[in-house]
mmCIF file of N, CA and C in Angstrom:
data_model
loop_
_atom_site.group_PDB
_atom_site.id
_atom_site.type_symbol
_atom_site.label_atom_id
_atom_site.label_comp_id
_atom_site.label_asym_id
_atom_site.label_seq_id
_atom_site.Cartn_x
_atom_site.Cartn_y
_atom_site.Cartn_z
ATOM 1 N N ILE A 1287 -5.372 -25.980 -22.877
ATOM 2 C CA ILE A 1287 -5.045 -26.954 -24.020
ATOM 3 C C ILE A 1287 -5.517 -28.406 -23.650
ATOM 4 N N TYR A 1288 -5.354 -28.695 -22.358
ATOM 5 C CA TYR A 1288 -5.673 -30.003 -21.783
ATOM 6 C C TYR A 1288 -7.338 -30.172 -21.818
ATOM 7 N N THR A 1289 -7.946 -29.129 -21.582
ATOM 8 C CA THR A 1289 -9.469 -29.140 -21.672
ATOM 9 C C THR A 1289 -9.887 -29.497 -23.102
ATOM 10 N N ALA A 1290 -9.352 -28.825 -24.014
ATOM 11 C CA ALA A 1290 -9.723 -29.077 -25.332
ATOM 12 C C ALA A 1290 -9.459 -30.423 -25.839
ATOM 13 N N VAL A 1291 -8.284 -31.053 -25.379
ATOM 14 C CA VAL A 1291 -7.795 -32.392 -25.875
ATOM 15 C C VAL A 1291 -8.640 -33.294 -25.188
ATOM 16 N N ILE A 1292 -8.867 -33.198 -23.804
ATOM 17 C CA ILE A 1292 -9.614 -34.157 -22.988
ATOM 18 C C ILE A 1292 -11.089 -34.158 -23.465
ATOM 19 N N SER A 1293 -11.530 -33.145 -23.873
ATOM 20 C CA SER A 1293 -12.938 -33.087 -24.256
ATOM 21 C C SER A 1293 -13.383 -34.077 -25.543
ATOM 22 N N VAL A 1294 -12.383 -34.413 -26.254
ATOM 23 C CA VAL A 1294 -12.592 -35.352 -27.404
ATOM 24 C C VAL A 1294 -12.434 -36.764 -27.001
ATOM 25 N N LEU A 1295 -11.966 -36.950 -25.798
ATOM 26 C CA LEU A 1295 -11.820 -38.468 -25.248
ATOM 27 C C LEU A 1295 -13.121 -39.254 -25.350
ATOM 28 N N PRO A 1296 -14.408 -38.807 -25.024
ATOM 29 C CA PRO A 1296 -15.472 -39.589 -25.234
ATOM 30 C C PRO A 1296 -15.715 -40.256 -26.600
ATOM 31 N N PHE A 1297 -15.266 -39.486 -27.546
ATOM 32 C CA PHE A 1297 -15.395 -39.983 -29.010
ATOM 33 C C PHE A 1297 -14.317 -41.201 -29.040
ATOM 34 N N THR A 1298 -13.198 -41.142 -28.603
ATOM 35 C CA THR A 1298 -12.135 -42.266 -28.760
ATOM 36 C C THR A 1298 -12.589 -43.330 -28.010
ATOM 37 N N PHE A 1299 -13.593 -43.420 -27.058
ATOM 38 C CA PHE A 1299 -14.163 -44.435 -26.232
ATOM 39 C C PHE A 1299 -15.402 -44.869 -26.923
ATOM 40 N N ARG A 1300 -15.877 -44.318 -28.016
ATOM 41 C CA ARG A 1300 -16.948 -44.585 -28.592
ATOM 42 C C ARG A 1300 -18.362 -44.317 -27.908
ATOM 43 N N GLU A 1301 -18.336 -43.353 -27.078
ATOM 44 C CA GLU A 1301 -19.471 -42.856 -26.189
ATOM 45 C C GLU A 1301 -20.228 -41.989 -26.671
ATOM 46 N N VAL A 1302 -19.795 -41.258 -27.766
ATOM 47 C CA VAL A 1302 -20.463 -40.227 -28.506
ATOM 48 C C VAL A 1302 -20.174 -40.405 -30.083
ATOM 49 N N SER A 1303 -20.939 -39.543 -30.890
ATOM 50 C CA SER A 1303 -20.697 -39.713 -32.304
ATOM 51 C C SER A 1303 -19.953 -38.553 -32.934
ATOM 52 N N TRP A 1304 -20.082 -38.316 -34.148
ATOM 53 C CA TRP A 1304 -19.295 -37.334 -34.844
ATOM 54 C C TRP A 1304 -19.759 -35.852 -34.568
ATOM 55 N N LEU A 1305 -21.126 -35.754 -34.132
ATOM 56 C CA LEU A 1305 -21.652 -34.549 -33.641
ATOM 57 C C LEU A 1305 -20.871 -33.763 -32.660
ATOM 58 N N TYR A 1306 -20.866 -34.776 -31.492
ATOM 59 C CA TYR A 1306 -19.947 -34.271 -30.380
ATOM 60 C C TYR A 1306 -18.658 -33.907 -30.756
ATOM 61 N N LEU A 1307 -17.904 -34.887 -31.635
ATOM 62 C CA LEU A 1307 -16.652 -34.582 -31.891
ATOM 63 C C LEU A 1307 -16.542 -33.257 -32.550
ATOM 64 N N GLY A 1308 -17.324 -32.925 -33.530
ATOM 65 C CA GLY A 1308 -17.230 -31.684 -34.310
ATOM 66 C C GLY A 1308 -17.497 -30.535 -33.386
ATOM 67 N N VAL A 1309 -18.446 -30.457 -32.510
ATOM 68 C CA VAL A 1309 -18.541 -29.426 -31.589
ATOM 69 C C VAL A 1309 -17.433 -29.227 -30.690
ATOM 70 N N ALA A 1310 -16.920 -30.368 -30.080
ATOM 71 C CA ALA A 1310 -15.769 -30.212 -29.283
ATOM 72 C C ALA A 1310 -14.696 -29.750 -29.772
ATOM 73 N N THR A 1311 -14.385 -30.230 -31.133
ATOM 74 C CA THR A 1311 -13.163 -29.738 -31.788
ATOM 75 C C THR A 1311 -13.279 -28.287 -32.225
ATOM 76 N N LEU A 1312 -14.285 -27.883 -32.696
ATOM 77 C CA LEU A 1312 -14.344 -26.370 -33.134
ATOM 78 C C LEU A 1312 -14.430 -25.425 -31.770
ATOM 79 N N ALA A 1313 -15.090 -25.958 -30.862
ATOM 80 C CA ALA A 1313 -15.330 -25.090 -29.617
ATOM 81 C C ALA A 1313 -13.760 -25.123 -28.949
ATOM 82 N N GLY A 1314 -13.112 -26.292 -28.895
ATOM 83 C CA GLY A 1314 -11.893 -26.321 -28.321
ATOM 84 C C GLY A 1314 -10.849 -25.414 -29.153
ATOM 85 N N GLY A 1315 -10.982 -25.626 -30.214
ATOM 86 C CA GLY A 1315 -10.012 -24.800 -31.164
ATOM 87 C C GLY A 1315 -10.140 -23.274 -30.886
ATOM 88 N N TRP A 1316 -11.370 -22.791 -30.738
ATOM 89 C CA TRP A 1316 -11.585 -21.334 -30.417
ATOM 90 C C TRP A 1316 -11.034 -21.080 -29.025
ATOM 91 N N LEU A 1317 -11.303 -22.061 -28.166
ATOM 92 C CA LEU A 1317 -10.761 -21.782 -26.771
ATOM 93 C C LEU A 1317 -9.274 -21.694 -26.724
ATOM 94 N N ILE A 1318 -8.570 -22.583 -27.518
ATOM 95 C CA ILE A 1318 -7.050 -22.344 -27.545
ATOM 96 C C ILE A 1318 -6.729 -21.089 -28.253
ATOM 97 N N TRP A 1319 -7.350 -20.611 -29.309
ATOM 98 C CA TRP A 1319 -7.110 -19.453 -29.933
ATOM 99 C C TRP A 1319 -7.195 -18.293 -29.141
ATOM 100 N N LEU A 1320 -8.266 -18.284 -28.279
ATOM 101 C CA LEU A 1320 -8.338 -17.146 -27.270
ATOM 102 C C LEU A 1320 -7.451 -17.182 -26.217
ATOM 103 N N ALA A 1321 -6.980 -18.364 -25.860
ATOM 104 C CA ALA A 1321 -5.821 -18.471 -24.823
ATOM 105 C C ALA A 1321 -4.623 -18.009 -25.349
ATOM 106 N N TRP A 1322 -4.306 -18.347 -26.582
ATOM 107 C CA TRP A 1322 -3.116 -17.816 -27.362
ATOM 108 C C TRP A 1322 -3.038 -16.229 -27.414
ATOM 109 N N LYS A 1323 -4.284 -15.755 -27.795
ATOM 110 C CA LYS A 1323 -4.344 -14.272 -27.803
ATOM 111 C C LYS A 1323 -4.007 -13.530 -26.540
ATOM 112 N N LEU A 1324 -4.273 -14.293 -25.306
ATOM 113 C CA LEU A 1324 -3.947 -13.728 -24.117
ATOM 114 C C LEU A 1324 -2.406 -13.977 -23.642
ATOM 115 N N TYR A 1325 -1.963 -15.166 -24.192
ATOM 116 C CA TYR A 1325 -0.514 -15.704 -23.873
ATOM 117 C C TYR A 1325 0.449 -14.824 -24.516
ATOM 118 N N ARG A 1326 0.170 -14.470 -25.816
ATOM 119 C CA ARG A 1326 1.282 -13.698 -26.672
ATOM 120 C C ARG A 1326 1.729 -12.489 -25.997
ATOM 121 N N PRO A 1327 0.871 -11.326 -25.696
ATOM 122 C CA PRO A 1327 1.261 -10.172 -25.099
ATOM 123 C C PRO A 1327 2.030 -10.518 -23.737
ATOM 124 N N VAL A 1328 1.559 -11.414 -23.040
ATOM 125 C CA VAL A 1328 2.079 -11.687 -21.574
ATOM 126 C C VAL A 1328 3.444 -12.218 -21.742
ATOM 127 N N MET A 1329 3.848 -12.979 -22.779
ATOM 128 C CA MET A 1329 5.171 -13.612 -22.757
ATOM 129 C C MET A 1329 5.889 -12.470 -23.478
ATOM 130 N N ALA A 1330 5.455 -11.479 -24.092
ATOM 131 C CA ALA A 1330 6.128 -10.299 -24.706
ATOM 132 C C ALA A 1330 6.595 -9.277 -23.705
ATOM 133 N N GLY A 1331 6.025 -9.472 -22.508
ATOM 134 C CA GLY A 1331 6.434 -8.654 -21.333
ATOM 135 C C GLY A 1331 5.297 -7.592 -20.774
ATOM 136 N N GLN A 1332 4.231 -7.612 -21.616
ATOM 137 C CA GLN A 1332 3.132 -6.785 -21.220
ATOM 138 C C GLN A 1332 2.190 -7.495 -20.067
ATOM 139 N N PRO A 1333 1.732 -6.605 -19.222
ATOM 140 C CA PRO A 1333 0.839 -7.174 -18.168
ATOM 141 C C PRO A 1333 -0.487 -7.609 -18.698
ATOM 142 N N ALA A 1334 -1.114 -8.709 -18.125
ATOM 143 C CA ALA A 1334 -2.340 -9.086 -18.456
ATOM 144 C C ALA A 1334 -3.383 -8.035 -17.915
ATOM 145 N N THR A 1335 -4.232 -7.702 -18.681
ATOM 146 C CA THR A 1335 -5.368 -6.669 -18.178
ATOM 147 C C THR A 1335 -6.697 -7.475 -18.151
ATOM 148 N N ARG A 1336 -7.606 -6.898 -17.414
ATOM 149 C CA ARG A 1336 -8.780 -7.484 -17.420
ATOM 150 C C ARG A 1336 -9.600 -7.537 -18.634
ATOM 151 N N LYS A 1337 -9.332 -6.543 -19.515
ATOM 152 C CA LYS A 1337 -9.913 -6.281 -20.870
ATOM 153 C C LYS A 1337 -9.327 -7.505 -21.697
ATOM 154 N N MET A 1338 -8.163 -7.760 -21.573
ATOM 155 C CA MET A 1338 -7.552 -9.020 -22.306
ATOM 156 C C MET A 1338 -8.123 -10.345 -21.882
ATOM 157 N N ALA A 1339 -8.425 -10.615 -20.628
ATOM 158 C CA ALA A 1339 -8.732 -11.750 -19.986
ATOM 159 C C ALA A 1339 -10.143 -12.169 -20.033
ATOM 160 N N VAL A 1340 -10.881 -11.007 -20.037
ATOM 161 C CA VAL A 1340 -12.609 -11.349 -19.869
ATOM 162 C C VAL A 1340 -13.043 -12.053 -21.100
ATOM 163 N N PRO A 1341 -12.600 -11.823 -22.402
ATOM 164 C CA PRO A 1341 -13.283 -12.769 -23.414
ATOM 165 C C PRO A 1341 -12.882 -14.208 -23.206
ATOM 166 N N LEU A 1342 -11.701 -14.545 -22.829
ATOM 167 C CA LEU A 1342 -11.358 -15.960 -22.555
ATOM 168 C C LEU A 1342 -12.143 -16.302 -21.402
ATOM 169 N N TYR A 1343 -12.243 -15.665 -20.370
ATOM 170 C CA TYR A 1343 -13.240 -16.310 -19.187
ATOM 171 C C TYR A 1343 -14.613 -16.389 -19.576
ATOM 172 N N LEU A 1344 -15.336 -15.474 -20.347
ATOM 173 C CA LEU A 1344 -16.588 -15.707 -20.791
ATOM 174 C C LEU A 1344 -16.845 -16.854 -21.710
ATOM 175 N N TYR A 1345 -15.773 -16.967 -22.689
ATOM 176 C CA TYR A 1345 -15.938 -18.164 -23.629
ATOM 177 C C TYR A 1345 -15.709 -19.415 -22.918
ATOM 178 N N SER A 1346 -14.947 -19.518 -21.894
ATOM 179 C CA SER A 1346 -14.791 -20.756 -21.278
ATOM 180 C C SER A 1346 -15.990 -21.236 -20.624
ATOM 181 N N MET A 1347 -16.847 -20.479 -20.151
ATOM 182 C CA MET A 1347 -18.237 -20.741 -19.632
ATOM 183 C C MET A 1347 -19.138 -21.276 -20.717
ATOM 184 N N LEU A 1348 -19.026 -20.522 -21.887
ATOM 185 C CA LEU A 1348 -19.893 -20.761 -23.091
ATOM 186 C C LEU A 1348 -19.427 -22.237 -23.635
ATOM 187 N N TYR A 1349 -17.996 -22.453 -23.545
ATOM 188 C CA TYR A 1349 -17.533 -23.646 -24.110
ATOM 189 C C TYR A 1349 -17.920 -24.868 -23.365
ATOM 190 N N LEU A 1350 -17.985 -24.754 -22.093
ATOM 191 C CA LEU A 1350 -18.522 -25.771 -21.249
ATOM 192 C C LEU A 1350 -19.889 -26.065 -21.452
ATOM 193 N N ALA A 1351 -20.800 -25.041 -21.572
ATOM 194 C CA ALA A 1351 -22.245 -25.367 -21.967
ATOM 195 C C ALA A 1351 -22.248 -25.945 -23.347
ATOM 196 N N LEU A 1352 -21.578 -25.507 -24.235
ATOM 197 C CA LEU A 1352 -21.608 -26.131 -25.674
ATOM 198 C C LEU A 1352 -21.218 -27.516 -25.638
ATOM 199 N N VAL A 1353 -20.173 -27.923 -24.925
ATOM 200 C CA VAL A 1353 -19.736 -29.328 -25.075
ATOM 201 C C VAL A 1353 -20.658 -30.216 -24.178
ATOM 202 N N PHE A 1354 -21.124 -29.775 -23.256
ATOM 203 C CA PHE A 1354 -22.103 -30.507 -22.403
ATOM 204 C C PHE A 1354 -23.418 -30.656 -23.238
ATOM 205 N N LEU A 1355 -23.930 -29.595 -23.782
ATOM 206 C CA LEU A 1355 -25.154 -29.647 -24.609
ATOM 207 C C LEU A 1355 -25.065 -30.633 -25.742
ATOM 208 N N ALA A 1356 -23.870 -30.485 -26.509
ATOM 209 C CA ALA A 1356 -23.537 -31.433 -27.566
ATOM 210 C C ALA A 1356 -23.544 -32.881 -27.084
ATOM 211 N N GLY A 1357 -22.787 -33.158 -25.998
ATOM 212 C CA GLY A 1357 -22.871 -34.565 -25.321
ATOM 213 C C GLY A 1357 -24.282 -34.909 -24.985
ATOM 214 N N ALA A 1358 -25.173 -34.135 -24.507
ATOM 215 C CA ALA A 1358 -26.438 -34.507 -24.146
ATOM 216 C C ALA A 1358 -27.289 -34.883 -25.318
ATOM 217 N N ILE A 1359 -27.218 -34.017 -26.341
ATOM 218 C CA ILE A 1359 -27.945 -34.194 -27.489
ATOM 219 C C ILE A 1359 -27.483 -35.355 -28.301
ATOM 220 N N ASP A 1360 -26.200 -35.567 -28.285
ATOM 221 C CA ASP A 1360 -25.569 -36.710 -28.986
ATOM 222 C C ASP A 1360 -26.090 -38.070 -28.315
ATOM 223 N N ARG A 1361 -25.985 -38.085 -27.017
ATOM 224 C CA ARG A 1361 -26.291 -39.444 -26.212
ATOM 225 C C ARG A 1361 -27.752 -39.607 -26.308
ATOM 226 N N SER A 1362 -28.659 -38.489 -26.350
ATOM 227 C CA SER A 1362 -30.089 -38.684 -26.378
ATOM 228 C C SER A 1362 -30.642 -39.116 -27.826
ATOM 229 N N PHE A 1363 -30.075 -38.608 -28.749
ATOM 230 C CA PHE A 1363 -30.777 -38.683 -30.194
ATOM 231 C C PHE A 1363 -29.904 -39.544 -31.055
ATOM 232 N N LEU A 1364 -28.613 -39.395 -30.961
ATOM 233 C CA LEU A 1364 -27.783 -40.096 -31.890
ATOM 234 C C LEU A 1364 -27.143 -41.364 -31.555
ATOM 235 N N SER A 1365 -27.055 -41.743 -30.192
ATOM 236 C CA SER A 1365 -26.294 -42.831 -29.762
ATOM 237 C C SER A 1365 -27.268 -43.999 -29.598
#
């Protein structure tokens, strides 16, 4: 959750525009959703399996790439 919240901070400091904010918000929302999908069964007493954790792991790497790419495009062309 902290990652998704902190990723929108550049917008609050007016370092990036709405494009970055949109990408960071949507990508962060999906990251939180995947984390919740992993968290629910674990809190119900089921052990976390690799099959349950791999989608979150893979998306977390994609998330970083998307946010950094959006920031670079935003700063290069829109700011």
